[in-house]
mmCIF file of C-alpha atoms in Angstrom:
data_model
loop_
_atom_site.group_PDB
_atom_site.id
_atom_site.type_symbol
_atom_site.label_atom_id
_atom_site.label_comp_id
_atom_site.label_asym_id
_atom_site.label_seq_id
_atom_site.Cartn_x
_atom_site.Cartn_y
_atom_site.Cartn_z
ATOM 1 C CA UNK A 1 0.014 -0.131 -0.122
ATOM 2 C CA UNK A 2 1.200 3.584 -0.868
ATOM 3 C CA UNK A 3 0.270 6.168 1.874
ATOM 4 C CA UNK A 4 0.489 9.744 1.762
ATOM 5 C CA UNK A 5 0.544 11.441 5.047
ATOM 6 C CA UNK A 6 0.126 15.106 6.105
ATOM 7 C CA UNK A 7 0.684 16.762 9.395
ATOM 8 C CA UNK A 8 1.008 20.274 11.027
ATOM 9 C CA UNK A 9 3.736 18.874 13.473
ATOM 10 C CA UNK A 10 6.462 16.152 13.379
ATOM 11 C CA UNK A 11 9.932 15.964 14.581
ATOM 12 C CA UNK A 12 11.834 17.584 15.892
ATOM 13 C CA UNK A 13 8.800 19.435 17.151
ATOM 14 C CA UNK A 14 8.007 16.787 20.080
ATOM 15 C CA UNK A 15 4.659 15.685 21.068
ATOM 16 C CA UNK A 16 2.439 12.727 21.204
ATOM 17 C CA UNK A 17 1.276 13.208 17.452
ATOM 18 C CA UNK A 18 5.005 13.249 16.272
ATOM 19 C CA UNK A 19 5.592 9.955 18.077
ATOM 20 C CA UNK A 20 2.379 8.523 16.627
ATOM 21 C CA UNK A 21 3.239 9.197 13.126
ATOM 22 C CA UNK A 22 6.831 8.050 13.465
ATOM 23 C CA UNK A 23 5.731 4.882 15.528
ATOM 24 C CA UNK A 24 3.351 4.240 12.546
ATOM 25 C CA UNK A 25 5.192 5.039 9.600
ATOM 26 C CA UNK A 26 8.289 3.054 10.625
ATOM 27 C CA UNK A 27 5.966 -0.130 11.132
ATOM 28 C CA UNK A 28 4.206 0.329 7.936
ATOM 29 C CA UNK A 29 7.668 0.508 6.246
ATOM 30 C CA UNK A 30 8.722 -2.477 8.064
ATOM 31 C CA UNK A 31 5.786 -4.254 6.814
ATOM 32 C CA UNK A 32 6.458 -3.544 3.270
ATOM 33 C CA UNK A 33 4.331 -0.576 2.554
ATOM 34 C CA UNK A 34 5.474 2.966 1.202
ATOM 35 C CA UNK A 35 4.859 6.021 3.451
ATOM 36 C CA UNK A 36 5.428 9.676 2.747
ATOM 37 C CA UNK A 37 4.741 12.320 4.982
ATOM 38 C CA UNK A 38 4.297 16.086 4.257
ATOM 39 C CA UNK A 39 5.204 18.176 7.385
ATOM 40 C CA UNK A 40 6.677 21.637 8.124
ATOM 41 C CA UNK A 41 10.111 22.459 8.011
ATOM 42 C CA UNK A 42 11.772 23.239 11.299
ATOM 43 C CA UNK A 43 15.168 24.200 9.731
ATOM 44 C CA UNK A 44 16.661 21.102 11.451
ATOM 45 C CA UNK A 45 17.879 17.901 9.460
ATOM 46 C CA UNK A 46 16.121 14.673 10.969
ATOM 47 C CA UNK A 47 16.645 11.049 10.459
ATOM 48 C CA UNK A 48 13.558 9.552 9.257
ATOM 49 C CA UNK A 49 12.493 6.045 8.617
ATOM 50 C CA UNK A 50 10.327 7.008 5.724
ATOM 51 C CA UNK A 51 10.279 9.679 3.107
ATOM 52 C CA UNK A 52 9.487 13.569 4.792
ATOM 53 C CA UNK A 53 8.521 16.341 2.293
ATOM 54 C CA UNK A 54 9.431 19.311 4.314
ATOM 55 C CA UNK A 55 7.237 22.449 3.398
ATOM 56 C CA UNK A 56 8.617 25.961 4.200
ATOM 57 C CA UNK A 57 6.530 27.396 7.119
ATOM 58 C CA UNK A 58 5.955 30.441 9.315
ATOM 59 C CA UNK A 59 6.471 30.762 13.164
ATOM 60 C CA UNK A 60 3.533 31.317 15.282
ATOM 61 C CA UNK A 61 4.278 34.262 17.880
ATOM 62 C CA UNK A 62 2.287 32.808 20.658
ATOM 63 C CA UNK A 63 3.606 29.361 20.314
ATOM 64 C CA UNK A 64 7.361 29.384 19.178
ATOM 65 C CA UNK A 65 7.629 25.547 19.172
ATOM 66 C CA UNK A 66 5.060 25.278 16.293
ATOM 67 C CA UNK A 67 5.196 26.180 12.485
ATOM 68 C CA UNK A 68 2.336 26.953 10.050
ATOM 69 C CA UNK A 69 3.351 25.378 6.549
ATOM 70 C CA UNK A 70 2.821 27.869 3.637
ATOM 71 C CA UNK A 71 -0.104 26.534 1.604
ATOM 72 C CA UNK A 72 0.746 28.288 -1.452
ATOM 73 C CA UNK A 73 4.012 26.010 -1.709
ATOM 74 C CA UNK A 74 2.059 22.738 -1.848
ATOM 75 C CA UNK A 75 0.966 22.830 -5.333
ATOM 76 C CA UNK A 76 4.487 22.696 -6.602
ATOM 77 C CA UNK A 77 4.666 19.121 -5.295
ATOM 78 C CA UNK A 78 1.480 17.949 -7.252
ATOM 79 C CA UNK A 79 2.979 16.398 -10.307
ATOM 80 C CA UNK A 80 5.592 14.504 -8.044
ATOM 81 C CA UNK A 81 3.248 13.253 -5.837
ATOM 82 C CA UNK A 82 0.837 11.950 -8.570
ATOM 83 C CA UNK A 83 3.618 10.010 -10.086
ATOM 84 C CA UNK A 84 3.868 8.027 -6.798
ATOM 85 C CA UNK A 85 0.458 6.600 -7.410
ATOM 86 C CA UNK A 86 -0.650 6.894 -3.771
ATOM 87 C CA UNK A 87 -3.486 4.801 -2.482
ATOM 88 C CA UNK A 88 -4.683 6.924 0.224
ATOM 89 C CA UNK A 89 -4.348 10.081 2.097
ATOM 90 C CA UNK A 90 -4.169 10.124 6.002
ATOM 91 C CA UNK A 91 -4.377 13.490 7.703
ATOM 92 C CA UNK A 92 -3.209 13.760 11.131
ATOM 93 C CA UNK A 93 -3.848 17.214 12.305
ATOM 94 C CA UNK A 94 -6.662 19.787 11.790
ATOM 95 C CA UNK A 95 -4.941 23.062 10.743
ATOM 96 C CA UNK A 96 -3.381 23.654 7.454
ATOM 97 C CA UNK A 97 -2.773 19.661 7.141
ATOM 98 C CA UNK A 98 -6.672 18.929 7.233
ATOM 99 C CA UNK A 99 -7.550 21.293 4.357
ATOM 100 C CA UNK A 100 -4.137 20.470 2.366
ATOM 101 C CA UNK A 101 -5.179 16.933 2.818
ATOM 102 C CA UNK A 102 -8.695 17.297 1.417
ATOM 103 C CA UNK A 103 -7.025 19.448 -1.456
ATOM 104 C CA UNK A 104 -4.501 16.570 -2.221
ATOM 105 C CA UNK A 105 -7.171 13.778 -2.120
ATOM 106 C CA UNK A 106 -9.146 15.725 -4.563
ATOM 107 C CA UNK A 107 -6.016 16.318 -6.971
ATOM 108 C CA UNK A 108 -5.009 12.726 -6.652
ATOM 109 C CA UNK A 109 -8.720 11.318 -6.734
ATOM 110 C CA UNK A 110 -7.930 9.449 -3.408
ATOM 111 C CA UNK A 111 -10.130 8.464 -0.406
ATOM 112 C CA UNK A 112 -8.942 10.478 2.680
ATOM 113 C CA UNK A 113 -8.825 9.363 6.126
ATOM 114 C CA UNK A 114 -7.900 11.218 9.349
ATOM 115 C CA UNK A 115 -6.732 10.680 12.888
ATOM 116 C CA UNK A 116 -8.242 12.433 15.850
ATOM 117 C CA UNK A 117 -5.527 12.960 18.187
ATOM 118 C CA UNK A 118 -6.335 16.058 20.032
ATOM 119 C CA UNK A 119 -9.449 16.704 22.374
ATOM 120 C CA UNK A 120 -9.934 20.459 21.463
ATOM 121 C CA UNK A 121 -12.966 21.183 23.461
ATOM 122 C CA UNK A 122 -10.771 20.752 26.663
ATOM 123 C CA UNK A 123 -7.920 23.014 25.023
ATOM 124 C CA UNK A 124 -9.038 26.341 23.663
ATOM 125 C CA UNK A 125 -9.939 28.122 26.772
ATOM 126 C CA UNK A 126 -6.426 27.764 27.910
ATOM 127 C CA UNK A 127 -5.043 29.554 25.144
ATOM 128 C CA UNK A 128 -7.803 32.215 24.479
ATOM 129 C CA UNK A 129 -8.788 33.423 28.033
ATOM 130 C CA UNK A 130 -10.918 36.535 27.132
ATOM 131 C CA UNK A 131 -13.726 34.453 25.540
ATOM 132 C CA UNK A 132 -16.185 32.736 27.595
ATOM 133 C CA UNK A 133 -15.324 29.105 28.133
ATOM 134 C CA UNK A 134 -18.581 27.768 27.073
ATOM 135 C CA UNK A 135 -18.428 29.666 23.742
ATOM 136 C CA UNK A 136 -15.258 28.326 22.897
ATOM 137 C CA UNK A 137 -16.325 24.843 23.728
ATOM 138 C CA UNK A 138 -19.272 25.023 21.637
ATOM 139 C CA UNK A 139 -17.030 26.241 18.794
ATOM 140 C CA UNK A 140 -14.695 23.667 19.280
ATOM 141 C CA UNK A 141 -17.444 21.012 19.023
ATOM 142 C CA UNK A 142 -18.833 22.529 15.824
ATOM 143 C CA UNK A 143 -15.345 22.815 14.069
ATOM 144 C CA UNK A 144 -14.354 19.174 15.212
ATOM 145 C CA UNK A 145 -17.742 17.768 13.840
ATOM 146 C CA UNK A 146 -17.410 19.582 10.544
ATOM 147 C CA UNK A 147 -13.974 18.635 10.090
ATOM 148 C CA UNK A 148 -14.751 14.954 11.035
ATOM 149 C CA UNK A 149 -17.439 15.021 8.426
ATOM 150 C CA UNK A 150 -15.054 16.254 5.539
ATOM 151 C CA UNK A 151 -13.101 12.847 5.481
ATOM 152 C CA UNK A 152 -14.180 9.259 4.374
ATOM 153 C CA UNK A 153 -13.170 7.694 7.602
ATOM 154 C CA UNK A 154 -12.070 8.568 10.967
ATOM 155 C CA UNK A 155 -9.477 6.857 13.057
ATOM 156 C CA UNK A 156 -9.781 7.791 16.916
ATOM 157 C CA UNK A 157 -7.050 6.421 19.495
ATOM 158 C CA UNK A 158 -9.846 5.541 22.241
ATOM 159 C CA UNK A 159 -13.385 4.523 22.586
ATOM 160 C CA UNK A 160 -13.691 7.431 25.290
ATOM 161 C CA UNK A 161 -12.873 10.171 22.611
ATOM 162 C CA UNK A 162 -14.853 8.090 19.926
ATOM 163 C CA UNK A 163 -18.074 8.505 22.208
ATOM 164 C CA UNK A 164 -17.372 12.160 22.541
ATOM 165 C CA UNK A 165 -17.172 12.654 18.884
ATOM 166 C CA UNK A 166 -20.415 10.632 18.591
ATOM 167 C CA UNK A 167 -22.243 13.251 20.800
ATOM 168 C CA UNK A 168 -20.849 15.617 18.477
ATOM 169 C CA UNK A 169 -22.930 14.301 15.842
ATOM 170 C CA UNK A 170 -20.291 12.955 13.417
ATOM 171 C CA UNK A 171 -21.529 10.966 10.295
ATOM 172 C CA UNK A 172 -18.325 9.782 9.081
ATOM 173 C CA UNK A 173 -17.437 6.089 9.799
ATOM 174 C CA UNK A 174 -14.951 6.089 12.740
ATOM 175 C CA UNK A 175 -13.089 3.268 14.379
ATOM 176 C CA UNK A 176 -11.016 3.071 17.409
ATOM 177 C CA UNK A 177 -7.583 2.637 16.513
ATOM 178 C CA UNK A 178 -5.075 3.311 19.016
ATOM 179 C CA UNK A 179 -1.308 3.802 18.515
ATOM 180 C CA UNK A 180 1.249 1.145 19.742
ATOM 181 C CA UNK A 181 4.686 1.512 21.219
ATOM 182 C CA UNK A 182 8.174 0.306 20.031
ATOM 183 C CA UNK A 183 8.733 -2.328 22.609
ATOM 184 C CA UNK A 184 12.242 -2.666 21.465
ATOM 185 C CA UNK A 185 13.010 0.935 22.027
ATOM 186 C CA UNK A 186 11.406 0.758 25.518
ATOM 187 C CA UNK A 187 12.742 -2.463 26.763
ATOM 188 C CA UNK A 188 15.571 -1.452 28.970
ATOM 189 C CA UNK A 189 16.911 2.016 30.324
ATOM 190 C CA UNK A 190 19.932 2.944 32.867
ATOM 191 C CA UNK A 191 18.303 4.851 35.787
ATOM 192 C CA UNK A 192 21.634 4.843 37.550
ATOM 193 C CA UNK A 193 23.107 6.599 34.432
ATOM 194 C CA UNK A 194 20.455 9.261 34.436
ATOM 195 C CA UNK A 195 20.911 9.911 38.291
ATOM 196 C CA UNK A 196 24.651 9.903 37.689
ATOM 197 C CA UNK A 197 24.106 12.616 34.747
ATOM 198 C CA UNK A 198 21.875 14.663 36.897
ATOM 199 C CA UNK A 199 23.660 14.660 39.978
ATOM 200 C CA UNK A 200 20.857 12.608 42.090
ATOM 201 C CA UNK A 201 21.921 10.371 44.835
ATOM 202 C CA UNK A 202 21.432 6.855 44.199
ATOM 203 C CA UNK A 203 19.079 6.500 47.105
ATOM 204 C CA UNK A 204 16.787 9.439 46.738
ATOM 205 C CA UNK A 205 13.216 8.954 46.290
ATOM 206 C CA UNK A 206 12.469 9.806 42.680
ATOM 207 C CA UNK A 207 9.120 10.219 40.892
ATOM 208 C CA UNK A 208 9.307 11.074 37.097
ATOM 209 C CA UNK A 209 7.091 12.865 34.686
ATOM 210 C CA UNK A 210 7.395 13.047 30.868
ATOM 211 C CA UNK A 211 5.447 15.339 28.636
ATOM 212 C CA UNK A 212 4.997 18.189 26.869
ATOM 213 C CA UNK A 213 4.371 21.336 29.321
ATOM 214 C CA UNK A 214 1.325 22.704 28.209
ATOM 215 C CA UNK A 215 -1.466 24.423 30.030
ATOM 216 C CA UNK A 216 -4.049 21.648 29.355
ATOM 217 C CA UNK A 217 -1.844 18.877 30.725
ATOM 218 C CA UNK A 218 -2.770 19.663 34.299
ATOM 219 C CA UNK A 219 0.970 19.645 35.441
ATOM 220 C CA UNK A 220 0.445 22.199 38.155
ATOM 221 C CA UNK A 221 -1.913 19.742 40.052
ATOM 222 C CA UNK A 222 1.256 17.389 40.425
ATOM 223 C CA UNK A 223 3.278 20.415 41.889
ATOM 224 C CA UNK A 224 0.445 20.969 44.386
ATOM 225 C CA UNK A 225 0.216 17.224 44.936
ATOM 226 C CA UNK A 226 3.888 17.059 45.779
ATOM 227 C CA UNK A 227 3.705 19.327 48.707
ATOM 228 C CA UNK A 228 1.642 16.608 50.663
ATOM 229 C CA UNK A 229 4.207 14.022 49.308
ATOM 230 C CA UNK A 230 6.959 15.916 50.662
ATOM 231 C CA UNK A 231 5.499 16.381 54.211
ATOM 232 C CA UNK A 232 5.648 12.592 54.270
ATOM 233 C CA UNK A 233 8.674 12.193 52.344
ATOM 234 C CA UNK A 234 11.101 15.470 52.701
ATOM 235 C CA UNK A 235 13.703 14.442 50.284
ATOM 236 C CA UNK A 236 11.494 13.298 47.576
ATOM 237 C CA UNK A 237 12.582 14.745 43.953
ATOM 238 C CA UNK A 238 10.109 15.011 41.128
ATOM 239 C CA UNK A 239 11.922 15.096 37.737
ATOM 240 C CA UNK A 240 9.997 16.829 34.986
ATOM 241 C CA UNK A 241 11.337 15.784 31.386
ATOM 242 C CA UNK A 242 9.691 17.996 28.941
ATOM 243 C CA UNK A 243 9.074 21.736 27.668
ATOM 244 C CA UNK A 244 6.504 23.896 26.435
ATOM 245 C CA UNK A 245 4.460 26.887 26.983
ATOM 246 C CA UNK A 246 3.496 26.349 30.749
ATOM 247 C CA UNK A 247 7.147 25.865 31.639
ATOM 248 C CA UNK A 248 7.499 29.455 33.306
ATOM 249 C CA UNK A 249 4.330 29.057 35.072
ATOM 250 C CA UNK A 250 5.121 25.854 36.549
ATOM 251 C CA UNK A 251 8.569 27.236 37.548
ATOM 252 C CA UNK A 252 6.968 30.271 39.477
ATOM 253 C CA UNK A 253 4.673 27.848 41.208
ATOM 254 C CA UNK A 254 7.485 25.423 42.038
ATOM 255 C CA UNK A 255 9.070 28.577 43.804
ATOM 256 C CA UNK A 256 5.973 29.819 45.295
ATOM 257 C CA UNK A 257 5.063 26.360 46.872
ATOM 258 C CA UNK A 258 8.535 26.102 48.383
ATOM 259 C CA UNK A 259 9.579 23.234 46.218
ATOM 260 C CA UNK A 260 12.747 24.424 44.529
ATOM 261 C CA UNK A 261 14.821 21.503 46.062
ATOM 262 C CA UNK A 262 11.956 18.928 45.470
ATOM 263 C CA UNK A 263 11.546 19.427 41.296
ATOM 264 C CA UNK A 264 14.058 19.328 38.561
ATOM 265 C CA UNK A 265 13.165 20.500 35.276
ATOM 266 C CA UNK A 266 15.296 18.578 32.485
ATOM 267 C CA UNK A 267 13.768 19.937 29.252
ATOM 268 C CA UNK A 268 13.253 17.612 26.584
ATOM 269 C CA UNK A 269 15.226 14.267 26.305
ATOM 270 C CA UNK A 270 16.402 12.575 23.103
ATOM 271 C CA UNK A 271 14.957 9.076 22.477
ATOM 272 C CA UNK A 272 18.606 7.993 22.089
ATOM 273 C CA UNK A 273 18.907 6.336 25.625
ATOM 274 C CA UNK A 274 18.380 9.468 27.719
ATOM 275 C CA UNK A 275 14.591 9.436 27.722
ATOM 276 C CA UNK A 276 14.534 5.593 28.521
ATOM 277 C CA UNK A 277 16.934 6.215 31.232
ATOM 278 C CA UNK A 278 14.848 8.873 32.926
ATOM 279 C CA UNK A 279 11.509 6.376 32.962
ATOM 280 C CA UNK A 280 13.913 3.960 34.708
ATOM 281 C CA UNK A 281 15.241 6.086 37.326
ATOM 282 C CA UNK A 282 12.058 6.852 38.832
ATOM 283 C CA UNK A 283 9.942 4.598 41.602
ATOM 284 C CA UNK A 284 7.222 5.882 39.867
ATOM 285 C CA UNK A 285 5.946 7.628 36.843
ATOM 286 C CA UNK A 286 3.140 10.450 37.618
ATOM 287 C CA UNK A 287 0.390 11.837 35.300
ATOM 288 C CA UNK A 288 -2.392 14.028 35.780
ATOM 289 C CA UNK A 289 -3.774 15.188 32.265
ATOM 290 C CA UNK A 290 -7.502 14.600 31.992
ATOM 291 C CA UNK A 291 -7.656 15.339 28.163
ATOM 292 C CA UNK A 292 -5.664 12.639 26.676
ATOM 293 C CA UNK A 293 -7.225 11.085 23.619
ATOM 294 C CA UNK A 294 -4.817 7.839 24.668
ATOM 295 C CA UNK A 295 -1.432 8.939 26.316
ATOM 296 C CA UNK A 296 1.553 7.095 24.925
ATOM 297 C CA UNK A 297 3.789 8.154 27.619
ATOM 298 C CA UNK A 298 2.094 5.975 30.068
ATOM 299 C CA UNK A 299 2.765 2.996 27.792
ATOM 300 C CA UNK A 300 6.349 3.737 27.809
ATOM 301 C CA UNK A 301 6.615 3.944 31.322
ATOM 302 C CA UNK A 302 4.803 0.670 31.706
ATOM 303 C CA UNK A 303 7.026 -0.939 29.019
ATOM 304 C CA UNK A 304 10.176 0.056 30.794
ATOM 305 C CA UNK A 305 8.878 -1.441 34.034
ATOM 306 C CA UNK A 306 8.128 1.888 35.877
ATOM 307 C CA UNK A 307 4.873 1.716 37.985
ATOM 308 C CA UNK A 308 2.349 4.651 37.113
ATOM 309 C CA UNK A 309 0.397 6.834 39.314
ATOM 310 C CA UNK A 310 -2.388 8.393 37.191
ATOM 311 C CA UNK A 311 -5.813 9.904 36.897
ATOM 312 C CA UNK A 312 -7.925 7.786 34.782
ATOM 313 C CA UNK A 313 -9.838 9.901 32.514
ATOM 314 C CA UNK A 314 -10.500 10.190 28.709
ATOM 315 C CA UNK A 315 -8.257 7.962 26.904
ATOM 316 C CA UNK A 316 -5.972 7.113 29.820
ATOM 317 C CA UNK A 317 -8.926 5.149 31.214
ATOM 318 C CA UNK A 318 -8.515 2.732 28.608
ATOM 319 C CA UNK A 319 -4.632 2.502 28.833
ATOM 320 C CA UNK A 320 -4.809 1.949 32.634
ATOM 321 C CA UNK A 321 -5.937 -0.850 34.507
ATOM 322 C CA UNK A 322 -5.620 -0.616 38.257
ATOM 323 C CA UNK A 323 -3.026 -2.953 39.547
ATOM 324 C CA UNK A 324 -1.749 -3.667 36.100
ATOM 325 C CA UNK A 325 1.257 -1.857 36.615
ATOM 326 C CA UNK A 326 -0.509 1.148 37.833
ATOM 327 C CA UNK A 327 -2.466 2.834 40.997
ATOM 328 C CA UNK A 328 -5.243 4.789 39.734
ATOM 329 C CA UNK A 329 -5.780 7.756 41.861
ATOM 330 C CA UNK A 330 -8.732 10.183 42.320
ATOM 331 C CA UNK A 331 -8.630 13.890 40.672
ATOM 332 C CA UNK A 332 -7.666 15.057 44.164
ATOM 333 C CA UNK A 333 -4.436 16.115 45.481
ATOM 334 C CA UNK A 334 -4.642 13.983 48.624
ATOM 335 C CA UNK A 335 -5.394 10.911 47.390
ATOM 336 C CA UNK A 336 -2.972 11.297 44.494
ATOM 337 C CA UNK A 337 -0.220 11.983 47.002
ATOM 338 C CA UNK A 338 -1.125 9.123 49.401
ATOM 339 C CA UNK A 339 -0.890 6.652 46.370
ATOM 340 C CA UNK A 340 2.566 7.989 45.586
ATOM 341 C CA UNK A 341 3.466 7.888 49.127
ATOM 342 C CA UNK A 342 2.518 4.095 49.218
ATOM 343 C CA UNK A 343 4.369 3.383 46.181
ATOM 344 C CA UNK A 344 7.751 4.980 47.387
ATOM 345 C CA UNK A 345 7.447 3.047 50.786
ATOM 346 C CA UNK A 346 6.199 -0.237 49.564
ATOM 347 C CA UNK A 347 9.275 -1.903 47.689
ATOM 348 C CA UNK A 348 7.303 -5.275 47.306
ATOM 349 C CA UNK A 349 4.459 -3.287 45.657
ATOM 350 C CA UNK A 350 6.739 -1.610 43.468
ATOM 351 C CA UNK A 351 8.562 -4.889 42.234
ATOM 352 C CA UNK A 352 5.055 -6.515 41.902
ATOM 353 C CA UNK A 353 3.709 -3.395 39.591
ATOM 354 C CA UNK A 354 6.796 -3.391 37.802
ATOM 355 C CA UNK A 355 6.507 -6.814 36.482
ATOM 356 C CA UNK A 356 2.869 -6.709 35.700
ATOM 357 C CA UNK A 357 3.598 -3.396 33.791
ATOM 358 C CA UNK A 358 6.099 -5.110 31.338
ATOM 359 C CA UNK A 359 3.541 -7.936 30.753
ATOM 360 C CA UNK A 360 0.518 -5.766 30.161
ATOM 361 C CA UNK A 361 2.637 -3.216 27.751
ATOM 362 C CA UNK A 362 3.318 -6.308 25.400
ATOM 363 C CA UNK A 363 -0.497 -5.919 24.502
ATOM 364 C CA UNK A 364 0.274 -2.479 23.077
ATOM 365 C CA UNK A 365 2.952 -3.491 20.745
ATOM 366 C CA UNK A 366 3.097 -1.266 17.501
ATOM 367 C CA UNK A 367 3.336 -4.239 15.270
ATOM 368 C CA UNK A 368 0.069 -5.734 16.512
ATOM 369 C CA UNK A 369 -1.942 -2.187 16.637
ATOM 370 C CA UNK A 370 -0.352 -1.493 13.125
ATOM 371 C CA UNK A 371 -2.561 -4.313 11.812
ATOM 372 C CA UNK A 372 -5.471 -2.672 13.087
ATOM 373 C CA UNK A 373 -4.398 0.492 11.187
ATOM 374 C CA UNK A 374 -4.019 -1.742 7.821
ATOM 375 C CA UNK A 375 -7.437 -3.162 8.455
ATOM 376 C CA UNK A 376 -8.932 0.139 8.721
ATOM 377 C CA UNK A 377 -7.322 1.459 5.812
ATOM 378 C CA UNK A 378 -8.519 -1.614 3.945
ATOM 379 C CA UNK A 379 -12.166 -1.131 4.935
ATOM 380 C CA UNK A 380 -11.942 2.540 3.876
ATOM 381 C CA UNK A 381 -10.619 1.528 0.457
ATOM 382 C CA UNK A 382 -13.423 -1.046 -0.165
ATOM 383 C CA UNK A 383 -16.101 1.558 0.759
ATOM 384 C CA UNK A 384 -14.440 3.922 -1.637
ATOM 385 C CA UNK A 385 -14.351 1.148 -4.387
ATOM 386 C CA UNK A 386 -17.923 0.460 -3.736
ATOM 387 C CA UNK A 387 -19.009 4.226 -3.892
ATOM 388 C CA UNK A 388 -17.097 4.399 -7.175
ATOM 389 C CA UNK A 389 -18.689 1.612 -8.745
ATOM 390 C CA UNK A 390 -22.140 2.892 -7.748
ATOM 391 C CA UNK A 391 -21.272 6.538 -9.058
ATOM 392 C CA UNK A 392 -20.158 4.832 -12.246
ATOM 393 C CA UNK A 393 -23.366 3.025 -12.633
ATOM 394 C CA UNK A 394 -25.610 6.093 -11.994
ATOM 395 C CA UNK A 395 -23.458 8.156 -14.588
ATOM 396 C CA UNK A 396 -24.083 5.202 -17.044
ATOM 397 C CA UNK A 397 -27.687 5.348 -16.105
ATOM 398 C CA UNK A 398 -27.954 9.023 -16.788
ATOM 399 C CA UNK A 399 -26.235 8.794 -19.800
ATOM 400 C CA UNK A 400 -28.439 6.186 -21.260
ATOM 401 C CA UNK A 401 -31.444 8.089 -20.017
ATOM 402 C CA UNK A 402 -30.613 11.475 -21.559
ATOM 403 C CA UNK A 403 -31.912 12.782 -24.742
ATOM 404 C CA UNK A 404 -29.391 12.452 -27.633
ATOM 405 C CA UNK A 405 -30.805 15.542 -29.383
ATOM 406 C CA UNK A 406 -27.722 17.331 -27.787
ATOM 407 C CA UNK A 407 -25.362 15.271 -29.936
ATOM 408 C CA UNK A 408 -27.122 16.079 -33.078
ATOM 409 C CA UNK A 409 -28.974 12.724 -33.618
ATOM 410 C CA UNK A 410 -32.448 11.745 -33.626
ATOM 411 C CA UNK A 411 -33.767 9.104 -30.848
ATOM 412 C CA UNK A 412 -34.057 5.874 -32.403
ATOM 413 C CA UNK A 413 -37.526 5.290 -31.448
ATOM 414 C CA UNK A 414 -38.724 8.470 -32.500
ATOM 415 C CA UNK A 415 -40.895 9.426 -35.426
ATOM 416 C CA UNK A 416 -40.070 12.506 -37.494
ATOM 417 C CA UNK A 417 -42.324 15.537 -36.997
ATOM 418 C CA UNK A 418 -44.882 15.794 -39.512
ATOM 419 C CA UNK A 419 -43.912 18.926 -41.973
ATOM 420 C CA UNK A 420 -46.071 21.845 -41.699
ATOM 421 C CA UNK A 421 -47.748 23.264 -44.781
ATOM 422 C CA UNK A 422 -47.226 26.794 -45.359
ATOM 423 C CA UNK A 423 -49.928 28.916 -44.098
#
């Protein structure tokens, strides 16, 4: 199968969408399929497991991590793309990529699918504070439903997210198609090496969090929760690996809560061993986002045998099973802190959860879940073939029923009009 993907984000921009595209694309190539991705240029060279066409892009003044592809430069690639004879267009994000993907599908006469990676209803009020939240949520629901109905099929990472979209009133065929993880990459990490690199004592109690530091990720909850953990375990350290627009606010909150010695911000860590070492260094991985469509970092932690303490809402509810490598906490700081203290103080519990975590993560392997994506593609192509056949039949029927006078011919079953005598 020859697949043309398009996204508004991809590495070196770090987030869950980039990770999902890279994981899926790599697996598809390994299974013998062709993948081409259209993505913004960030001015940095990347090593990619498939073809990436970089489109010159513009900075966003309110979000310097992101770029906007210059729409007018896409048509220059039309002939080269047509020559590759793709089977399907797969859109991954709802901005320029959505509309460019629809245009590409029309140019190339291909079916188009989209992955719904981001729960926008829960995001907009974090970035547009002057507009009433209820208005923004309404706009997000209408926007999302309209975009979902633009495409031939929709891939959704979790049933919880699909239920939300169904309430929006989407009409497009939609399926739950989660992203898997590369178990080979997340099979081992060196926690001692991470501690040595960052000057952390070998015996210091350590919790870790990995992810983009965005306002909707609820990371301030972790800082407030840590105040209660500190009361029980004074030398606790929380390592936060990531970056993003909420970093400065989190740093101010850290100082205001008196947690300067209990929190370490590392920035983004490379997926060359540094990230895996970070996961492995912690006695537990903590996660408090309530807006995830899936939550890949949870699976990465579990695959490395790091027990998880998390709030199980939206997509994370389907990833997490209490006892299967994790402790599920209420969305309340005291309960979350108590679960963390329990994990830190009970080595037997940590060992048991670690073993269960590794076993459970195997069910989320990328090769297995990529087969589900391929089946989703196949069903979409089959529906497109049926639709094309029906359209062809309708066209033939219309042509057969149309009067032939327009071609300058007389109908075969018509009689000539009698000539009128001159009056």
